[in-house]
Short mmCIF file of C-alpha atoms in Angstrom, two decimals:
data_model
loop_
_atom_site.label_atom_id
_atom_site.label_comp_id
_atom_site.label_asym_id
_atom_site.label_seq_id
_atom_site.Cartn_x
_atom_site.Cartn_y
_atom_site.Cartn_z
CA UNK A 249 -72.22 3.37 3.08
CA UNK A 250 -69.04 5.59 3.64
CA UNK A 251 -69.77 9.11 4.58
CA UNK A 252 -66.82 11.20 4.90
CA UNK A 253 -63.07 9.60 5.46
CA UNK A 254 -60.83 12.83 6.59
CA UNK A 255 -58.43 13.95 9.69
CA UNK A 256 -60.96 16.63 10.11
CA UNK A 257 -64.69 15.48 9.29
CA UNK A 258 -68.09 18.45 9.46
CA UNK A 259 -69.98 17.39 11.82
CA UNK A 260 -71.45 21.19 11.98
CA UNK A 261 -75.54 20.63 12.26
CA UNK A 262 -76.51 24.30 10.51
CA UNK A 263 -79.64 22.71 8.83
CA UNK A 264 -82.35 20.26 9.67
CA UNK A 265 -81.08 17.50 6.78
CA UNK A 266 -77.50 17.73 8.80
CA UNK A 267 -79.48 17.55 12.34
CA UNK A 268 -81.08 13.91 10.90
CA UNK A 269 -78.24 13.03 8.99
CA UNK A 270 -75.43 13.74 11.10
CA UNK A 271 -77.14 12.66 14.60
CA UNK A 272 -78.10 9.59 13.51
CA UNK A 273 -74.65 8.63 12.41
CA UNK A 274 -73.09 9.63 15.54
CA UNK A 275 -75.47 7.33 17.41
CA UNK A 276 -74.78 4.46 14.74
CA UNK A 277 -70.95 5.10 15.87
CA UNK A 278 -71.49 4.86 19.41
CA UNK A 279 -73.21 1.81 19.17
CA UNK A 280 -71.28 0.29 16.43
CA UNK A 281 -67.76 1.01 18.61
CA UNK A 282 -70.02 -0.20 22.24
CA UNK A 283 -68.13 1.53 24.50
CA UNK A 284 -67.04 -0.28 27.71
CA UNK A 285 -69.19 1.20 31.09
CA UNK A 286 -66.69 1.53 33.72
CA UNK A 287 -66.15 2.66 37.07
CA UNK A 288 -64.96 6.59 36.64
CA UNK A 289 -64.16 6.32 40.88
CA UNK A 290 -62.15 3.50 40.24
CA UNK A 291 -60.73 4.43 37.46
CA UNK A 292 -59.42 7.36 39.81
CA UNK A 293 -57.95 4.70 42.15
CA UNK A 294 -56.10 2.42 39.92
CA UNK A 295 -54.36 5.52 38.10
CA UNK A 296 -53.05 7.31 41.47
CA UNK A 297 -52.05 3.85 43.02
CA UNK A 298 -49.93 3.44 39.10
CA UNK A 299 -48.55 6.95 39.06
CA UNK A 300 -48.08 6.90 42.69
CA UNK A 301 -45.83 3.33 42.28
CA UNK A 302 -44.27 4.92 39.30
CA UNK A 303 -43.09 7.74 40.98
CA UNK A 304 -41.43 5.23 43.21
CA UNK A 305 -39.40 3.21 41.20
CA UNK A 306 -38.75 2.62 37.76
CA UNK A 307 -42.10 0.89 37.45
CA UNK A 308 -42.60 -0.46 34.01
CA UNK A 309 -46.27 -0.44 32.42
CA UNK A 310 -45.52 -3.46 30.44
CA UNK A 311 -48.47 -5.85 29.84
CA UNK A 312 -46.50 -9.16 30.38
CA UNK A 313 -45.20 -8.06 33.46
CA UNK A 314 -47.63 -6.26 34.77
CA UNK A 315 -49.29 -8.46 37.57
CA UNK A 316 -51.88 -6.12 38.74
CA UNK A 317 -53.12 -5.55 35.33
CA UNK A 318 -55.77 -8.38 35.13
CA UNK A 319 -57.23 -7.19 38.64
CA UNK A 320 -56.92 -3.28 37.89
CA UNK A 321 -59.08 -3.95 34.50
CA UNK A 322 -61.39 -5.79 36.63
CA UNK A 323 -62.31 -3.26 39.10
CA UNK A 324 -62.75 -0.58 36.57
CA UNK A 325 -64.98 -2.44 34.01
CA UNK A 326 -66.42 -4.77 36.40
CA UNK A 327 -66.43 -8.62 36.37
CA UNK A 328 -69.47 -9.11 33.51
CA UNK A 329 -67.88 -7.17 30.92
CA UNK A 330 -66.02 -8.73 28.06
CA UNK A 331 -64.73 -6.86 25.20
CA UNK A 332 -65.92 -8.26 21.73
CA UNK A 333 -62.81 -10.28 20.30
CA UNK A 334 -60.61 -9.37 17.71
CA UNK A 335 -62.46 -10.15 14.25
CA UNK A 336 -66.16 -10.46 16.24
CA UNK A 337 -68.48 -8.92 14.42
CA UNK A 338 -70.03 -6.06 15.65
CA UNK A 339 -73.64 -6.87 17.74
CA UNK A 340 -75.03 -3.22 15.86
CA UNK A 341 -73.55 -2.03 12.34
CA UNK A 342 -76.46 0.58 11.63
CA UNK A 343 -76.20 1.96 8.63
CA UNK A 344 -72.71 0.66 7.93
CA UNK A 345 -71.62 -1.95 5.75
CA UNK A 346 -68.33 -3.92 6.04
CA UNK A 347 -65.84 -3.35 3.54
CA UNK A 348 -63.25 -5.53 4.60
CA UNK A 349 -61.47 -8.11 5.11
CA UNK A 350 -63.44 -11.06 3.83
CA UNK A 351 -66.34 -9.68 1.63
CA UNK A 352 -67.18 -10.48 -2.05
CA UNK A 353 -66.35 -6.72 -2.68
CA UNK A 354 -62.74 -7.52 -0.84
CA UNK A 355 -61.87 -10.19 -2.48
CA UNK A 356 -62.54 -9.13 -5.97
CA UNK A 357 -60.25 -6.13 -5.08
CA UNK A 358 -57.58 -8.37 -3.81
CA UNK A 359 -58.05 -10.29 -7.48
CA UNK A 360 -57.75 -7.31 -9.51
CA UNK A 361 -55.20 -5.50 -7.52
CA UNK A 362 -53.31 -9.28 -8.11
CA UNK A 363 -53.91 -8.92 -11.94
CA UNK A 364 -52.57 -5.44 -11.95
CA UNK A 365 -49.31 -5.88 -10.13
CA UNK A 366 -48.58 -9.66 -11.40
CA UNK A 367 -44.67 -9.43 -12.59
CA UNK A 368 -43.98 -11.01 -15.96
#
C-alpha cells in the first residue's frame, strides 16, 4: 500500500490511530531500507585523514581513482557487511508492496501507456 508520496509528509502522532499507524510504518522503513551498522570512530578517522589530504593537494574524490576507497569502506562497515545488490529484493517489505519494475500491475501499465501513445 502507498501512504503518502510528498516533499513534506505528517508524520505528527496527535492521536492514538497516528501513534499505531505512523510508528509502525517508520519501523517497516527502517527495516525495509536496512541500514548499514558502521563504525561512527572510524568513520571519524577516514573523513579527517580525506579532508586532511584534500586540504593538501588537489585530491580528487573520484571512485575510479580513488585507491583507498575499497579499504576506507572496509574499516567503517566492517569486513561481513555487504550491501544488498542493485535489483535484490528487499530481505523485509512489511507492509509494502512493489510497484515496479517487473510486476503484473507494471507491465499492464507499460501496455496501456503503449496503446495510448502508439503514433499512427
Amino acid at each position: 500500500w502507498l501512504l503518502e508520496v510528498n516533499a513534506s509528509p505528517s508524520l505528527g502522532r496527535e492521536t492514538r490511530l497516528d501513534v499505531r499507524v505512523k510508528n509502525a510504518m517508520i519501523a517497516d522503513i527502517i527495516r525495509l531500507l536496512d541500514p548499514a551498522p558502521y563504525d561512527r570512530a572510524a568513520l571519524a578517522r577516514v573523513l579527517k585523514r580525506r579532508l586532511g589530504k584534500m586540504a593538501k593537494s588537489k585530491f580528487s574524490f573520484q571512485a575510479k581513482n580513488d585507491n583507498d576507497l575499497e579499504s576506507d569502506l572496509r574499516e567503517i562497515l566492517g569486513d561481513n557487511y555487504y550491501p544488498r545488490r542493485y535489483g535484490e529484493m528487499p530481505a523485509y517489505l512489511g507492509n509494502y508492496d512493489m510497484l515496479c519494475p517487473h510486476t503484473k500491475c507494471y507491465e499492464r501499465i507499460l501496455k496501456l501507456k503503449k496503446k495510448m501513445f502508439k503514433t499512427s
